PDB file of C-alpha atoms in Angstrom:
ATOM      1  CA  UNK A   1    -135.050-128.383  77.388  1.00 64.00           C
ATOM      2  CA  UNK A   2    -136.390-128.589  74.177  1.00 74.00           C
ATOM      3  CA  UNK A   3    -135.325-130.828  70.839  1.00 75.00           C
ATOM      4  CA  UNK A   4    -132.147-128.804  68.981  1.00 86.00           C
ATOM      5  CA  UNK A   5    -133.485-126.994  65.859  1.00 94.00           C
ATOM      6  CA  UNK A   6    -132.176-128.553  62.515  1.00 97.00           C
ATOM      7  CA  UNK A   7    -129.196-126.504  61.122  1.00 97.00           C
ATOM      8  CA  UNK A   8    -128.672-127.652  57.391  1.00 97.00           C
ATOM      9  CA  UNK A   9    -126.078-125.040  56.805  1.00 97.00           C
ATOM     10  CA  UNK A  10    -123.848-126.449  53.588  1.00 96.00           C
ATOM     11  CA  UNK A  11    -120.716-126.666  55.350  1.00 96.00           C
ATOM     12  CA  UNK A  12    -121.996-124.488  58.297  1.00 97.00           C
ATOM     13  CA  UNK A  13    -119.871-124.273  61.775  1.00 97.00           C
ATOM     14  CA  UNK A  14    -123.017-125.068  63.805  1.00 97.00           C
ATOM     15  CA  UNK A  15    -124.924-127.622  61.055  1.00 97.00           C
ATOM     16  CA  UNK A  16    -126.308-130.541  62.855  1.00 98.00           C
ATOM     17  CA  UNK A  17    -128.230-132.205  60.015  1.00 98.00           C
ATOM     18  CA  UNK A  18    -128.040-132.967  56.396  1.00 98.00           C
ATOM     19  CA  UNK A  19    -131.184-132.543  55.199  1.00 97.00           C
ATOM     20  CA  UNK A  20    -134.087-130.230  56.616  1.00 98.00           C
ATOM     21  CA  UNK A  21    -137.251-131.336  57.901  1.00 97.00           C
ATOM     22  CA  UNK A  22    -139.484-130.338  55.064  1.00 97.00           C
ATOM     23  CA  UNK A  23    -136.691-132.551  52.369  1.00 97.00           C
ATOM     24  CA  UNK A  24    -137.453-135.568  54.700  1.00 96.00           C
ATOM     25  CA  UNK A  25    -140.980-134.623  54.576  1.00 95.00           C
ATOM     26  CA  UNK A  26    -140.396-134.365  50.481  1.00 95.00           C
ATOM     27  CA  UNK A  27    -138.752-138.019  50.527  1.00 94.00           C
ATOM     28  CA  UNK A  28    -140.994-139.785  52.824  1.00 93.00           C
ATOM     29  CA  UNK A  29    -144.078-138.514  50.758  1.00 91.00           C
ATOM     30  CA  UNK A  30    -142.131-139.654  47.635  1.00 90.00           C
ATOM     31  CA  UNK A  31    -141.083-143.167  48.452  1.00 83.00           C
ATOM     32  CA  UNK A  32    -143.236-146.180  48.399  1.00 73.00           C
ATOM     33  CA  UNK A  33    -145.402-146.035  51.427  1.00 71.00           C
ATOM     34  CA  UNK A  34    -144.909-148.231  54.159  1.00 65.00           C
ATOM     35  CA  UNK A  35    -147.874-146.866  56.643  1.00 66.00           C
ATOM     36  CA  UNK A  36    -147.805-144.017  58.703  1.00 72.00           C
ATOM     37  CA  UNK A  37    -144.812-144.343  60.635  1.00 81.00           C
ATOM     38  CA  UNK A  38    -143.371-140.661  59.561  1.00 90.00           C
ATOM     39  CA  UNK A  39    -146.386-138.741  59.099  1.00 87.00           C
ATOM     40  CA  UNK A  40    -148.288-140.148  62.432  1.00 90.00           C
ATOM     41  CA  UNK A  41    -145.291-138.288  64.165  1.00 93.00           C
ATOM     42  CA  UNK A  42    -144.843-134.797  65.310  1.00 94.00           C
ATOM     43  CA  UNK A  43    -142.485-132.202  63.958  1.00 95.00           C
ATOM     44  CA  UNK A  44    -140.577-132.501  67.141  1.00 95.00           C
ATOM     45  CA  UNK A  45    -139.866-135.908  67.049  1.00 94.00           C
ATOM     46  CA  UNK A  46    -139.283-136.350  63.449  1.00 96.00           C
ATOM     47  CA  UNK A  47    -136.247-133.684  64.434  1.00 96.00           C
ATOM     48  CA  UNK A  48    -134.875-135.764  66.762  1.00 96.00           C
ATOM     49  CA  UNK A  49    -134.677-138.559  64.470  1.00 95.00           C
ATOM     50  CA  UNK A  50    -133.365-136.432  61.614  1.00 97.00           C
ATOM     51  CA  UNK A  51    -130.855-135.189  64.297  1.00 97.00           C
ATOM     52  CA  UNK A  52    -129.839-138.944  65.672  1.00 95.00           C
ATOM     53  CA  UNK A  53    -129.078-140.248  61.808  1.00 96.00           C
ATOM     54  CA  UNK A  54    -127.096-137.582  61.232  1.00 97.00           C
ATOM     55  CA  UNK A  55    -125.066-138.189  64.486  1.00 96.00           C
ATOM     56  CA  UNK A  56    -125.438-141.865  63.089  1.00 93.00           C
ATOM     57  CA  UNK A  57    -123.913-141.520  59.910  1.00 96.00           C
ATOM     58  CA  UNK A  58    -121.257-138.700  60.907  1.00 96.00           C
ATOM     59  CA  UNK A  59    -119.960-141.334  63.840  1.00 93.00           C
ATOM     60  CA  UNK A  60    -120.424-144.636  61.451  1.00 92.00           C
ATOM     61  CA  UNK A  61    -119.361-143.412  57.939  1.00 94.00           C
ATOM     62  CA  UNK A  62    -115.685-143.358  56.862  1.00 93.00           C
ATOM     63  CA  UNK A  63    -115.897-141.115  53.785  1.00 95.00           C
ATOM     64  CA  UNK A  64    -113.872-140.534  50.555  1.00 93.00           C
ATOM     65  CA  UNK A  65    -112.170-137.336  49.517  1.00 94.00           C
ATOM     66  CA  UNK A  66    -111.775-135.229  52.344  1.00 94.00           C
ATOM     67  CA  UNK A  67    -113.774-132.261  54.243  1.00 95.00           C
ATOM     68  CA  UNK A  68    -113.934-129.041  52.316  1.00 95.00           C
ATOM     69  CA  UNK A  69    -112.890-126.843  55.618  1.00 96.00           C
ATOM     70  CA  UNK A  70    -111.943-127.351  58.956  1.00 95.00           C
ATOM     71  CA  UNK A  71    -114.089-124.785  60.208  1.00 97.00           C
ATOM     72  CA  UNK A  72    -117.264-127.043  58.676  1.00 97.00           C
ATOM     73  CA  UNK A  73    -119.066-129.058  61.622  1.00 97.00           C
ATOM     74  CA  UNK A  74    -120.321-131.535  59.680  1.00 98.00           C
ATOM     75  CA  UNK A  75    -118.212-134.005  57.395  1.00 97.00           C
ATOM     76  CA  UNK A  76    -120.166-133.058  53.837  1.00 97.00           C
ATOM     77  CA  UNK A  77    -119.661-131.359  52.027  1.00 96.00           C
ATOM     78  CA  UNK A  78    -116.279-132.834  50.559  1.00 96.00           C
ATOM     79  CA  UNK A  79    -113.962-132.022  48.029  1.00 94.00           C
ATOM     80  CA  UNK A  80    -112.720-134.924  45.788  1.00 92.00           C
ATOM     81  CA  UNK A  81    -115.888-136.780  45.230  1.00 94.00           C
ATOM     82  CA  UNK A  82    -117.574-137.837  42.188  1.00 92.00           C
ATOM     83  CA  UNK A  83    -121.056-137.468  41.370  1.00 89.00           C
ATOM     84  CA  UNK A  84    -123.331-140.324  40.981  1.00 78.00           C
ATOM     85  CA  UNK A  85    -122.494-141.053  37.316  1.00 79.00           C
ATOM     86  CA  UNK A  86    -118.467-141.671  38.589  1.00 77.00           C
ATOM     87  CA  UNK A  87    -117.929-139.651  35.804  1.00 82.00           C
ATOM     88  CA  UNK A  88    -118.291-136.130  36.930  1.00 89.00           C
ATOM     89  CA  UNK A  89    -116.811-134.338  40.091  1.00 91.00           C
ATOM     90  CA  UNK A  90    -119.360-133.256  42.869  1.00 91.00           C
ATOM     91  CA  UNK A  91    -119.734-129.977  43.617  1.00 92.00           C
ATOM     92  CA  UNK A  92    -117.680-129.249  46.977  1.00 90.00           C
ATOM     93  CA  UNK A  93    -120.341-126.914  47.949  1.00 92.00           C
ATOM     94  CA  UNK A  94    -123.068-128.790  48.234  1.00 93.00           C
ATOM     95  CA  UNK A  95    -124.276-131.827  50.234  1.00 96.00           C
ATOM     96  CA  UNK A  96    -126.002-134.168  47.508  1.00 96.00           C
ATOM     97  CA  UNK A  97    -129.663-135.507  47.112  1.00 96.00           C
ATOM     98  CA  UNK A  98    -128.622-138.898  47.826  1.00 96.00           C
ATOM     99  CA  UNK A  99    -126.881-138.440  51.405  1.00 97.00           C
ATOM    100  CA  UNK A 100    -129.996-136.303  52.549  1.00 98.00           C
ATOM    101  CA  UNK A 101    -132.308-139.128  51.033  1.00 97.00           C
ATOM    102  CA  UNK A 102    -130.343-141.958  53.402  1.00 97.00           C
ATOM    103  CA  UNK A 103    -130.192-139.376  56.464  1.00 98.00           C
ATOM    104  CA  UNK A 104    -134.397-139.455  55.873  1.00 97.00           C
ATOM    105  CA  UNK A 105    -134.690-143.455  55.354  1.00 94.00           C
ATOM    106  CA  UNK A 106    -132.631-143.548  58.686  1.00 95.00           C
ATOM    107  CA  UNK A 107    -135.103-141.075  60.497  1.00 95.00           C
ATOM    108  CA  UNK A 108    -137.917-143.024  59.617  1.00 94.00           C
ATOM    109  CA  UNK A 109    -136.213-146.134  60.047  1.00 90.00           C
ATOM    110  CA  UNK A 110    -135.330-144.798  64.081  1.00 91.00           C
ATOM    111  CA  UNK A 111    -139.109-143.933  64.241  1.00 91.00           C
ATOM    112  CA  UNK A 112    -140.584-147.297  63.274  1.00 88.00           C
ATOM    113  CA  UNK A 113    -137.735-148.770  65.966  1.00 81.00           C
ATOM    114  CA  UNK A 114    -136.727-151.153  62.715  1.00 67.00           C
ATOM    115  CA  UNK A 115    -134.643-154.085  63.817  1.00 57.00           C
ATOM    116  CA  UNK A 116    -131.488-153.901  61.826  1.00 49.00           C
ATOM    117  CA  UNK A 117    -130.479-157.761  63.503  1.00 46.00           C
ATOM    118  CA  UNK A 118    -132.299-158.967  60.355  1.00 51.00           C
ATOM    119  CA  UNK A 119    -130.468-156.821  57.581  1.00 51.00           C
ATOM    120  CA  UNK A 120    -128.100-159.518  56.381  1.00 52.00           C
ATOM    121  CA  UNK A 121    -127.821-162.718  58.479  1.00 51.00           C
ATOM    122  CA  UNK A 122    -123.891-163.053  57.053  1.00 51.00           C
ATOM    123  CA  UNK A 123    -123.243-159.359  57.977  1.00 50.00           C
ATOM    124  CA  UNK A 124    -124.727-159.566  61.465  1.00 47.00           C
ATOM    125  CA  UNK A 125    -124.414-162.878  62.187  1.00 50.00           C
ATOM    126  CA  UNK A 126    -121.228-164.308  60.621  1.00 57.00           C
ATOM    127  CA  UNK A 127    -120.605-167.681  59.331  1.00 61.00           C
ATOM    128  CA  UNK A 128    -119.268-170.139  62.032  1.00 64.00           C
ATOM    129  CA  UNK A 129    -119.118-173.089  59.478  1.00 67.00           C
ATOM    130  CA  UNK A 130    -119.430-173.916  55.803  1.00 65.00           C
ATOM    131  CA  UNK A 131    -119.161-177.439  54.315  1.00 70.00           C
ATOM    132  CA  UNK A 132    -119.073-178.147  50.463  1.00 74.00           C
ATOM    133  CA  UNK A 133    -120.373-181.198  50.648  1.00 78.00           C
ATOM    134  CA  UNK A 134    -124.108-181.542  50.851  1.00 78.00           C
ATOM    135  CA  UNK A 135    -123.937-177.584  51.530  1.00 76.00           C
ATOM    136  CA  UNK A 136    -123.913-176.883  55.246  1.00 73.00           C
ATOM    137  CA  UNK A 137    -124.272-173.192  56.151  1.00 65.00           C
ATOM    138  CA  UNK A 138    -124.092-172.356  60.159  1.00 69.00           C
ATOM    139  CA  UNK A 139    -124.147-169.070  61.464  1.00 61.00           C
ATOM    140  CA  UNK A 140    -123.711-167.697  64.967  1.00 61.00           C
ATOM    141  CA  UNK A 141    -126.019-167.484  67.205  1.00 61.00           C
ATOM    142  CA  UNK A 142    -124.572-163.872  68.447  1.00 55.00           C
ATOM    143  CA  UNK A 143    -126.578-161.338  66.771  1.00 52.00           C
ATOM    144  CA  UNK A 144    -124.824-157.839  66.185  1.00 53.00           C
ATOM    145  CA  UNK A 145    -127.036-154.882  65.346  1.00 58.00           C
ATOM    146  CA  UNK A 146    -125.432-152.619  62.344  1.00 66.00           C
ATOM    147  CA  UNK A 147    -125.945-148.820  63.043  1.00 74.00           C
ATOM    148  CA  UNK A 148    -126.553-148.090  59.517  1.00 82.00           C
ATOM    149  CA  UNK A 149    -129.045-149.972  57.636  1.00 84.00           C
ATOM    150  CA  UNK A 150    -129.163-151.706  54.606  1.00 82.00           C
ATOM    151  CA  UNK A 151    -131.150-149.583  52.797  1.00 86.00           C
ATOM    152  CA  UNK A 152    -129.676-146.324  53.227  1.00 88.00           C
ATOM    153  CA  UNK A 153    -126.343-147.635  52.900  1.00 88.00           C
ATOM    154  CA  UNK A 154    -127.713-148.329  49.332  1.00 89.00           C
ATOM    155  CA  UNK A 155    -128.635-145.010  49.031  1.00 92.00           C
ATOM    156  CA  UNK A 156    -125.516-143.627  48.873  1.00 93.00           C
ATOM    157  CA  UNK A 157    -123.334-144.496  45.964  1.00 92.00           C
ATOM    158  CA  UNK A 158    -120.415-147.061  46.675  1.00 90.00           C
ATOM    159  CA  UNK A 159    -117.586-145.023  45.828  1.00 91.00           C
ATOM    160  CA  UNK A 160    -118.851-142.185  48.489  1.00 93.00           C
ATOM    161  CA  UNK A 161    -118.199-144.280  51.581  1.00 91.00           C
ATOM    162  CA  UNK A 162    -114.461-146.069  52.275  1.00 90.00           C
ATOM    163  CA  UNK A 163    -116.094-148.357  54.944  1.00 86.00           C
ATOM    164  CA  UNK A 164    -118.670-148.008  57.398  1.00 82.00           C
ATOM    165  CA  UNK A 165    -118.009-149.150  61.005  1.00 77.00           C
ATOM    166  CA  UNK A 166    -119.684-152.068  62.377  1.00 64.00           C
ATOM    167  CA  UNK A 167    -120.405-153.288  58.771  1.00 60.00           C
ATOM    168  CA  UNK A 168    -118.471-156.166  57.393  1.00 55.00           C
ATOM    169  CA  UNK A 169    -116.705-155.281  53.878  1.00 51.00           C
ATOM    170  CA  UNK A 170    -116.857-157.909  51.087  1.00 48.00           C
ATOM    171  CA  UNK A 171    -113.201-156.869  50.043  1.00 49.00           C
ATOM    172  CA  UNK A 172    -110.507-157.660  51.836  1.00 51.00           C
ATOM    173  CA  UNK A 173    -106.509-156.618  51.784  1.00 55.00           C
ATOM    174  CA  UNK A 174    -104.374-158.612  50.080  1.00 59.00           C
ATOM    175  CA  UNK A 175    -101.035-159.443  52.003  1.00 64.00           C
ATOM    176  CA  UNK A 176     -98.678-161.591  50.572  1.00 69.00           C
ATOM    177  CA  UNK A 177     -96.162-162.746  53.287  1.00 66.00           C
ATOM    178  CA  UNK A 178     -92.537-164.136  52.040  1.00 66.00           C
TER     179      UNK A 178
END
């Protein structure tokens, strides 16, 4: 059995990926090299990795706004959302630049086997103590991995994504108790 063939489809029933191979192709020749970790590969397996982020981000993402059908396999595109600017809305028929640029940097990222432990030591580490005086910083020892890196997390503008699981928010929910 042979790797699943990339179905970008806006808002197709059988879609299975955000971005096609030749736009990761476009993005990985456009972004700051960091050796030959995409182009060394073959067609095949760049697919699969194309085809794991998007499984990746469609399990780990919470979104805004909300899908544009039900008959849509994928969750983008969405209606409700704001372009990049926060100004103007996003076009519900389309899936944007930036979501197929972080669904690349996450294919390459799966390619070059990237270990995501180091991301952010407070994210996947966690502060055990903190002292004031003569600053004291401890963190666990326990290393979780976070399913979506940093960077394309970055990628994809903040009011886009509600939470992401396995990623620790820096807001929290203010309850007042009487």
């Amino acid at each position: 059995m042979g790797t699943s063939a990339i179905v970008a489809t806006v808002g197709g029933a059988s879609s299975n990926s955000y971005c096609t191979l030749a736009e990761a192709d476009q993005y990985q020749d456009d972004r700051t090299p960091s050796g030959t970790t995409w182009s060394a590969e073959t067609d095949a397996n760049k697919n699969r990795a194309l085809l794991f982020a998007a499984t990746l981000l469609e399990s780990c993402v919470i979104w805004t706004g909300i899908v544009k059908t039900d008959t849509q396999s994928l969750q983008w595109p969405r209606a409700g959302m704001v372009a990049k600017n926060n100004v103007y809305p996003l076009d519900d028929d389309v899936v944007p630049e930036e979501l197929k640029h972080a669904q690349a940097e996450f294919a390459r990222q799966i390619l070059a086997d990237v270990d995501r432990t180091n991301d952010n030591p407070v994210e996947t580490q966690g502060i055990t103590s903190l002292s004031a005086g003569s600053v004291s910083l401890t963190f666990s020892e326990n290393q979780a991995i976070k399913m979506v890196p940093d960077l394309c997390y970055f990628l994809l503008p903040q009011w886009w994504v509600e939470r992401i699981r396995g990623r620790a928010s820096a807001t929290r929910v203010l309850v007042r108790g009487y």
